Amino acid sequence: MRRLLSLFLLVTLLAACSGAPDQPAGTPPPNAEQPTAGVTDPSSEEGQVTISFAAWDYERQIYEPLAKKFMDENPGIKVALVPLDDLMNVSEPNADYSPLTMLRRIVSGADTAPAFAAAPETLGSSLLLDLKPQMDADPAFKADDFLPGALEQYAVKGGTWVLPRYLNVQVLSYNKDLFKKAGLPDPKAGWSWTDLLGAAEQLAKKSGSKVDTYGFLDTSGGSLPLIGLLQEQDLDLLKQSPQDIQLDRSEIVDGVKRIRTLVDSGALFRPQYKEGPPTDVTDPSQMIRDGHIAIWGQEYVQIDGPMAAGGPVAPTYDFPVGKVPYPTIFAGYYGGSDGFIISAGTAHPAESWKWIEFLSRQQTSQPGQFGPGSIPARQSLADEAGFWKDVDEQTAAAYKWAIAHPAPLPERTPDYTVFGAISSALEMVLGQDKKDPVKALQEAQKQMEQQIADAQTTPTPTPNTGPVTVATPEPQDAPEGATLVKFSSNAYNPSDLRQLSRAFRDQHPEIFVEIKATEVYTEPPTMQQVAKTNDCFAWYTPPQSDADFSAVLDLQPLFDADASFPQSDFPAAMLAPYQRSGGLFGMPYAATLRTLNYNKTAFEAAGIKTPVYQWKADDFLAAAQALTKGEGDKRQYGFVSIGGVQDMMFFINQFGGQIATGSSRETRPNFTDPKVIEGIRWYLDLAGTHKVMPPLKFSYRRDDQGFEDKSYEIVQSGRAGMWFDQGYGMFGDGGGKPIGGGQPRNFEVGIAPLPIGANGLTGGDIYLRGFHISAQSQQPQACWEWIKFLSGDARNMYGAIPARSSLLKSDAFIKQATPDTIAIAEIYTDALKQASRQPSAGGDPNAFYNFDTYWFFKALSDAIDKKVDLEQGLAEAQKFTTAYMDCMERTPNKPATCANQTDPSYQGWSTEDPPENPGQPGIAVPRG
């Protein structure tokens, strides 16, 4: 886990890099003569010029008003927002994700775009327009409004390829008292990795084997200091391809030994990542506050407090804190920038420049969006946002020095295979194995060579480096005379839906479907909210509350009037969750079903027949008893729960119980229902009385030390007769090896329907996604045609099975479905023909998770451990949980306050109330 996290940090930091490459072989040179700001395409004389801007769906609410403002100021230019998600959505097999190919997709589809894809290889290529002629020809452009060094971030090959928006700079913090105590001067900007690590050695203090003070908090696992030290010896791993690197060469071996010495001395602190909440001993943030770490990076420390222009306000310390830039490695480590680009294939360079120059003067991102060190490139924009007034003088100086003195630009994007190998070797040396550095590096070399060989089995396409031409943007508005349908794509890929909407338009040119991918809400959206702003929409559950059913249209009349679309194509169990009082308030699209998985080998040995859906609780128990045998570590259990609470909820439902009523804020516990109590008691008895399941334990107190859950190991070792899953799940199919690797099994896995003979499928057993028409829509018939069309497409299943029987049998579904998914569909064919049992009116099968479950699990734990009467404990749990939910309805967003007011002896996990307004006060949160 630790090695993976370290590598993730490296990859994340590297992803921001950009720089000046040598021109790739075969790349045509950039145009020697480019149109400048004073030259306009002839077509603009005949009317309005249209340019396009590629924006992410989640940022449309930012750019739409800015585009309107710009067009009001420049009536001769129309800005069309092109979905960047569509340009980046690549579905073909073995797709090319090289930097040049990814950028080509963007600059072929839009005149202008954000610059995130402007990797080193692409700068100076034929894909990007050189912005320097535009800057030089624009008398209104103020280069001195940018921070010194900002425009130079992408100034290479004699041109400027990106207009920066934000600069991302991270700096180091240090404990001045510890430096003074060690007799060290404060570090200065421009120091090297040798300087930093030398200071860390002098700052580290040990008492015997115990480290009292660490020098430098290194969350990279030692990789960054190693790379930095090797660069200072003119060995740059970032510039070399994996094929050219021999990891066990003497310089690298000596470097790894040096890192090991630094770790052993306490000069480097490698946090040990463990499950569960950190303690004061393991929490780096607390160790810093307690004065046990001398140098740390601001981007990795837990930061609390209100938001400010420069990001979250750093915690206060009882000692003076200094700031200094990182030693340099290369552009992108602890730095980089983001901004705007213009396609070299634009027909309207002047208008495109005018647009991105306008954008560079707007607040296009909320300050602090990228965390500490996200700095507006324009000084006027920083002043407008009050950025610098919230940044202390020393931090500001460190930021500005780092921007003005960027690290050397790489020639190409570094190969992450090298970083993986280095990280692996360091973990072998520094982790529990404590391997010899030479042997660890040799083993990492073999792993890297195998990765290279594996990669070579799939030929890498040669990137197209030829000139580009920007395609005409897709219409963003309904044509004159067409019916506009607004459709919210909640829980679906908007790019895929837009492709479908274009295919739908071919069949229904009179209908224009606008795919709305994001909307702005101040809290998680509800079905009612989405129905107010859309004609129709996708939703991830059937309606739950009275308000949900009132918000959507009854589709039964539309079904009845449409002979071409038989309702019989939907199994009864798929329709039942959407039905109420003779109406049908949604169209099911896809279903995810749980399965009863079983050990075929154990079943055959016990002489038990394959499970069937007609099984009742007694049948299940009888099978579990027949499968249970042995003692201690060799015991084979009839049933092992790997689904936790979800498994218990299934059996409660089979006894006819409903553990909660209502939904959302109206949710209330139903713990004292005799059927609920009967189901819980039956489930607890599986472990306590019948011993067919491992002992039950519920972790519900914040001071619980936790317990070792061995359910996976028990199943994997063949000591479980049955368990619940979704298809073959974690344990693979009958091939003998789990999905994702691991030790081969000595048994065969079978899958069967859930044992639903007592009460049928319930709302908690079948997870449905569907489509709805708003009760307020003025376009119900157009929406009906659209959702009918969607219901017949198999591309948005996401591993589920289609609700329509005809689609389930179609080649389109079978070709893209896994064998596992097809097997689930086959075993449930008969069961789905029976209508599923739904909770009482207003009941939500997931409502239990709206509670603070502390009192519920306390009742169960007391019944198991202290033999407290279950019925009495659940009655007390109901009283406290009801009071808690009443409090939450009166004072939303106050879970800790309500928990402690309800029960002064409360020991659950709600210890702090969240901020009144997450993020910036007054800023709405985009959802979807």
PDB file of C-alpha atoms in Angstrom, residues 176-324:
ATOM      1  CA  LYS A 176      12.899  27.922  12.714  1.00  0.00           C
ATOM      2  CA  ASP A 177      13.440  26.956  16.339  1.00  0.00           C
ATOM      3  CA  LEU A 178      14.853  23.571  15.351  1.00  0.00           C
ATOM      4  CA  PHE A 179      17.202  25.222  12.832  1.00  0.00           C
ATOM      5  CA  LYS A 180      18.395  27.652  15.497  1.00  0.00           C
ATOM      6  CA  LYS A 181      18.840  24.875  18.076  1.00  0.00           C
ATOM      7  CA  ALA A 182      20.966  22.899  15.573  1.00  0.00           C
ATOM      8  CA  GLY A 183      23.081  25.990  14.840  1.00  0.00           C
ATOM      9  CA  LEU A 184      21.963  26.100  11.220  1.00  0.00           C
ATOM     10  CA  PRO A 185      21.207  29.238   9.237  1.00  0.00           C
ATOM     11  CA  ASP A 186      17.802  29.540   7.603  1.00  0.00           C
ATOM     12  CA  PRO A 187      17.775  27.869   4.154  1.00  0.00           C
ATOM     13  CA  LYS A 188      17.934  30.118   1.119  1.00  0.00           C
ATOM     14  CA  ALA A 189      16.115  29.952  -2.205  1.00  0.00           C
ATOM     15  CA  GLY A 190      18.154  28.048  -4.739  1.00  0.00           C
ATOM     16  CA  TRP A 191      19.504  25.440  -2.313  1.00  0.00           C
ATOM     17  CA  SER A 192      20.270  21.973  -3.685  1.00  0.00           C
ATOM     18  CA  TRP A 193      19.083  18.520  -2.628  1.00  0.00           C
ATOM     19  CA  THR A 194      22.519  17.958  -1.115  1.00  0.00           C
ATOM     20  CA  ASP A 195      21.997  21.107   0.958  1.00  0.00           C
ATOM     21  CA  LEU A 196      18.518  20.021   2.074  1.00  0.00           C
ATOM     22  CA  LEU A 197      19.528  16.486   3.030  1.00  0.00           C
ATOM     23  CA  GLY A 198      22.713  17.708   4.727  1.00  0.00           C
ATOM     24  CA  ALA A 199      20.618  20.053   6.866  1.00  0.00           C
ATOM     25  CA  ALA A 200      18.153  17.225   7.560  1.00  0.00           C
ATOM     26  CA  GLU A 201      21.024  15.077   8.889  1.00  0.00           C
ATOM     27  CA  GLN A 202      22.053  17.802  11.331  1.00  0.00           C
ATOM     28  CA  LEU A 203      18.441  18.418  12.392  1.00  0.00           C
ATOM     29  CA  ALA A 204      17.660  14.744  13.134  1.00  0.00           C
ATOM     30  CA  LYS A 205      17.991  13.717  16.776  1.00  0.00           C
ATOM     31  CA  LYS A 206      17.839  10.191  18.197  1.00  0.00           C
ATOM     32  CA  SER A 207      17.735   8.717  21.687  1.00  0.00           C
ATOM     33  CA  GLY A 208      19.098   5.219  21.211  1.00  0.00           C
ATOM     34  CA  SER A 209      16.973   3.640  18.495  1.00  0.00           C
ATOM     35  CA  LYS A 210      14.126   6.117  18.934  1.00  0.00           C
ATOM     36  CA  VAL A 211      13.981   9.215  16.720  1.00  0.00           C
ATOM     37  CA  ASP A 212      13.026  12.307  18.703  1.00  0.00           C
ATOM     38  CA  THR A 213      13.259  14.778  15.815  1.00  0.00           C
ATOM     39  CA  TYR A 214      13.101  14.006  12.102  1.00  0.00           C
ATOM     40  CA  GLY A 215      14.842  16.147   9.521  1.00  0.00           C
ATOM     41  CA  PHE A 216      12.626  16.061   6.409  1.00  0.00           C
ATOM     42  CA  LEU A 217       9.125  14.669   5.903  1.00  0.00           C
ATOM     43  CA  ASP A 218       9.454  12.708   2.649  1.00  0.00           C
ATOM     44  CA  THR A 219       6.152  11.304   1.411  1.00  0.00           C
ATOM     45  CA  SER A 220       7.663  10.100  -1.873  1.00  0.00           C
ATOM     46  CA  GLY A 221       9.146   7.013  -0.217  1.00  0.00           C
ATOM     47  CA  GLY A 222      12.674   8.296  -0.891  1.00  0.00           C
ATOM     48  CA  SER A 223      12.216   8.597  -4.666  1.00  0.00           C
ATOM     49  CA  LEU A 224      12.438  12.389  -4.962  1.00  0.00           C
ATOM     50  CA  PRO A 225      15.600  12.801  -2.867  1.00  0.00           C
ATOM     51  CA  LEU A 226      17.211   9.931  -4.783  1.00  0.00           C
ATOM     52  CA  ILE A 227      16.367  11.446  -8.182  1.00  0.00           C
ATOM     53  CA  GLY A 228      17.577  14.855  -7.005  1.00  0.00           C
ATOM     54  CA  LEU A 229      20.887  13.501  -5.707  1.00  0.00           C
ATOM     55  CA  LEU A 230      21.510  11.576  -8.931  1.00  0.00           C
ATOM     56  CA  GLN A 231      20.776  14.660 -11.038  1.00  0.00           C
ATOM     57  CA  GLU A 232      23.465  16.518  -9.144  1.00  0.00           C
ATOM     58  CA  GLN A 233      25.853  13.763 -10.298  1.00  0.00           C
ATOM     59  CA  ASP A 234      24.755  14.314 -13.932  1.00  0.00           C
ATOM     60  CA  LEU A 235      22.697  11.123 -13.922  1.00  0.00           C
ATOM     61  CA  ASP A 236      19.201  12.218 -14.867  1.00  0.00           C
ATOM     62  CA  LEU A 237      16.731   9.325 -14.729  1.00  0.00           C
ATOM     63  CA  LEU A 238      14.042  11.621 -16.060  1.00  0.00           C
ATOM     64  CA  LYS A 239      15.711  12.048 -19.426  1.00  0.00           C
ATOM     65  CA  GLN A 240      16.427   8.384 -20.098  1.00  0.00           C
ATOM     66  CA  SER A 241      14.093   5.774 -21.509  1.00  0.00           C
ATOM     67  CA  PRO A 242      13.660   2.576 -19.475  1.00  0.00           C
ATOM     68  CA  GLN A 243      15.522   0.574 -22.129  1.00  0.00           C
ATOM     69  CA  ASP A 244      18.664   2.658 -21.507  1.00  0.00           C
ATOM     70  CA  ILE A 245      18.706   2.417 -17.718  1.00  0.00           C
ATOM     71  CA  GLN A 246      20.595  -0.175 -15.688  1.00  0.00           C
ATOM     72  CA  LEU A 247      19.327   0.222 -12.158  1.00  0.00           C
ATOM     73  CA  ASP A 248      22.186  -1.605 -10.429  1.00  0.00           C
ATOM     74  CA  ARG A 249      24.888   0.739 -11.725  1.00  0.00           C
ATOM     75  CA  SER A 250      27.151   2.024  -8.967  1.00  0.00           C
ATOM     76  CA  GLU A 251      25.773   5.582  -8.781  1.00  0.00           C
ATOM     77  CA  ILE A 252      22.216   4.338  -8.230  1.00  0.00           C
ATOM     78  CA  VAL A 253      23.318   1.695  -5.711  1.00  0.00           C
ATOM     79  CA  ASP A 254      25.248   4.331  -3.770  1.00  0.00           C
ATOM     80  CA  GLY A 255      22.258   6.661  -3.950  1.00  0.00           C
ATOM     81  CA  VAL A 256      19.903   4.031  -2.513  1.00  0.00           C
ATOM     82  CA  LYS A 257      22.390   3.297   0.263  1.00  0.00           C
ATOM     83  CA  ARG A 258      22.516   7.027   1.009  1.00  0.00           C
ATOM     84  CA  ILE A 259      18.722   7.169   1.255  1.00  0.00           C
ATOM     85  CA  ARG A 260      18.754   4.148   3.598  1.00  0.00           C
ATOM     86  CA  THR A 261      21.298   5.865   5.833  1.00  0.00           C
ATOM     87  CA  LEU A 262      19.174   9.031   5.895  1.00  0.00           C
ATOM     88  CA  VAL A 263      16.068   7.057   6.859  1.00  0.00           C
ATOM     89  CA  ASP A 264      17.887   5.086   9.571  1.00  0.00           C
ATOM     90  CA  SER A 265      19.275   8.290  11.091  1.00  0.00           C
ATOM     91  CA  GLY A 266      15.908  10.058  11.101  1.00  0.00           C
ATOM     92  CA  ALA A 267      17.055  12.596   8.506  1.00  0.00           C
ATOM     93  CA  LEU A 268      14.223  11.343   6.271  1.00  0.00           C
ATOM     94  CA  PHE A 269      10.804  10.511   7.725  1.00  0.00           C
ATOM     95  CA  ARG A 270       8.726   8.056   5.676  1.00  0.00           C
ATOM     96  CA  PRO A 271       5.173   8.006   7.098  1.00  0.00           C
ATOM     97  CA  GLN A 272       3.790   4.512   7.538  1.00  0.00           C
ATOM     98  CA  TYR A 273       0.323   4.415   6.048  1.00  0.00           C
ATOM     99  CA  LYS A 274      -2.030   2.224   8.065  1.00  0.00           C
ATOM    100  CA  GLU A 275      -5.724   1.560   8.067  1.00  0.00           C
ATOM    101  CA  GLY A 276      -7.861   3.466  10.558  1.00  0.00           C
ATOM    102  CA  PRO A 277      -7.623   6.952  12.033  1.00  0.00           C
ATOM    103  CA  PRO A 278      -4.137   8.276  12.745  1.00  0.00           C
ATOM    104  CA  THR A 279      -2.848   8.673  16.276  1.00  0.00           C
ATOM    105  CA  ASP A 280      -0.622  11.472  17.526  1.00  0.00           C
ATOM    106  CA  VAL A 281       2.303   9.092  17.036  1.00  0.00           C
ATOM    107  CA  THR A 282       1.542   8.344  13.368  1.00  0.00           C
ATOM    108  CA  ASP A 283      -0.093  11.574  12.202  1.00  0.00           C
ATOM    109  CA  PRO A 284       2.560  13.703  10.432  1.00  0.00           C
ATOM    110  CA  SER A 285       0.492  16.854  10.970  1.00  0.00           C
ATOM    111  CA  GLN A 286       0.471  16.338  14.723  1.00  0.00           C
ATOM    112  CA  MET A 287       4.164  15.448  14.746  1.00  0.00           C
ATOM    113  CA  ILE A 288       4.906  18.740  12.990  1.00  0.00           C
ATOM    114  CA  ARG A 289       2.796  20.677  15.491  1.00  0.00           C
ATOM    115  CA  ASP A 290       4.605  18.919  18.338  1.00  0.00           C
ATOM    116  CA  GLY A 291       7.992  19.950  16.955  1.00  0.00           C
ATOM    117  CA  HIS A 292       9.165  16.461  15.909  1.00  0.00           C
ATOM    118  CA  ILE A 293       9.684  17.259  12.195  1.00  0.00           C
ATOM    119  CA  ALA A 294      11.948  20.063  11.016  1.00  0.00           C
ATOM    120  CA  ILE A 295      11.115  20.412   7.281  1.00  0.00           C
ATOM    121  CA  TRP A 296       7.903  19.519   5.480  1.00  0.00           C
ATOM    122  CA  GLY A 297       6.011  20.294   2.298  1.00  0.00           C
ATOM    123  CA  GLN A 298       2.907  22.414   2.655  1.00  0.00           C
ATOM    124  CA  GLU A 299       0.982  20.344   0.101  1.00  0.00           C
ATOM    125  CA  TYR A 300       1.069  17.165   2.184  1.00  0.00           C
ATOM    126  CA  VAL A 301       0.153  18.433   5.618  1.00  0.00           C
ATOM    127  CA  GLN A 302      -3.406  18.116   6.921  1.00  0.00           C
ATOM    128  CA  ILE A 303      -4.733  21.654   6.677  1.00  0.00           C
ATOM    129  CA  ASP A 304      -7.654  22.948   8.663  1.00  0.00           C
ATOM    130  CA  GLY A 305      -9.333  26.295   8.900  1.00  0.00           C
ATOM    131  CA  PRO A 306     -11.261  28.708   6.680  1.00  0.00           C
ATOM    132  CA  MET A 307     -10.589  29.297   3.011  1.00  0.00           C
ATOM    133  CA  ALA A 308      -8.496  32.216   1.876  1.00  0.00           C
ATOM    134  CA  ALA A 309      -7.412  33.523  -1.512  1.00  0.00           C
ATOM    135  CA  GLY A 310      -4.292  31.373  -1.492  1.00  0.00           C
ATOM    136  CA  GLY A 311      -6.144  28.243  -0.438  1.00  0.00           C
ATOM    137  CA  PRO A 312      -6.959  26.818   2.984  1.00  0.00           C
ATOM    138  CA  VAL A 313      -5.390  28.727   5.848  1.00  0.00           C
ATOM    139  CA  ALA A 314      -2.477  26.739   7.292  1.00  0.00           C
ATOM    140  CA  PRO A 315      -2.685  25.620  10.931  1.00  0.00           C
ATOM    141  CA  THR A 316      -1.041  27.779  13.559  1.00  0.00           C
ATOM    142  CA  TYR A 317       2.072  26.581  15.358  1.00  0.00           C
ATOM    143  CA  ASP A 318       3.689  27.305  18.709  1.00  0.00           C
ATOM    144  CA  PHE A 319       6.977  28.076  16.954  1.00  0.00           C
ATOM    145  CA  PRO A 320       8.038  30.348  14.084  1.00  0.00           C
ATOM    146  CA  VAL A 321       7.733  28.765  10.640  1.00  0.00           C
ATOM    147  CA  GLY A 322       9.867  29.670   7.647  1.00  0.00           C
ATOM    148  CA  LYS A 323       9.241  29.109   3.925  1.00  0.00           C
ATOM    149  CA  VAL A 324      11.663  28.238   1.163  1.00  0.00           C
TER     150      VAL A 324
END
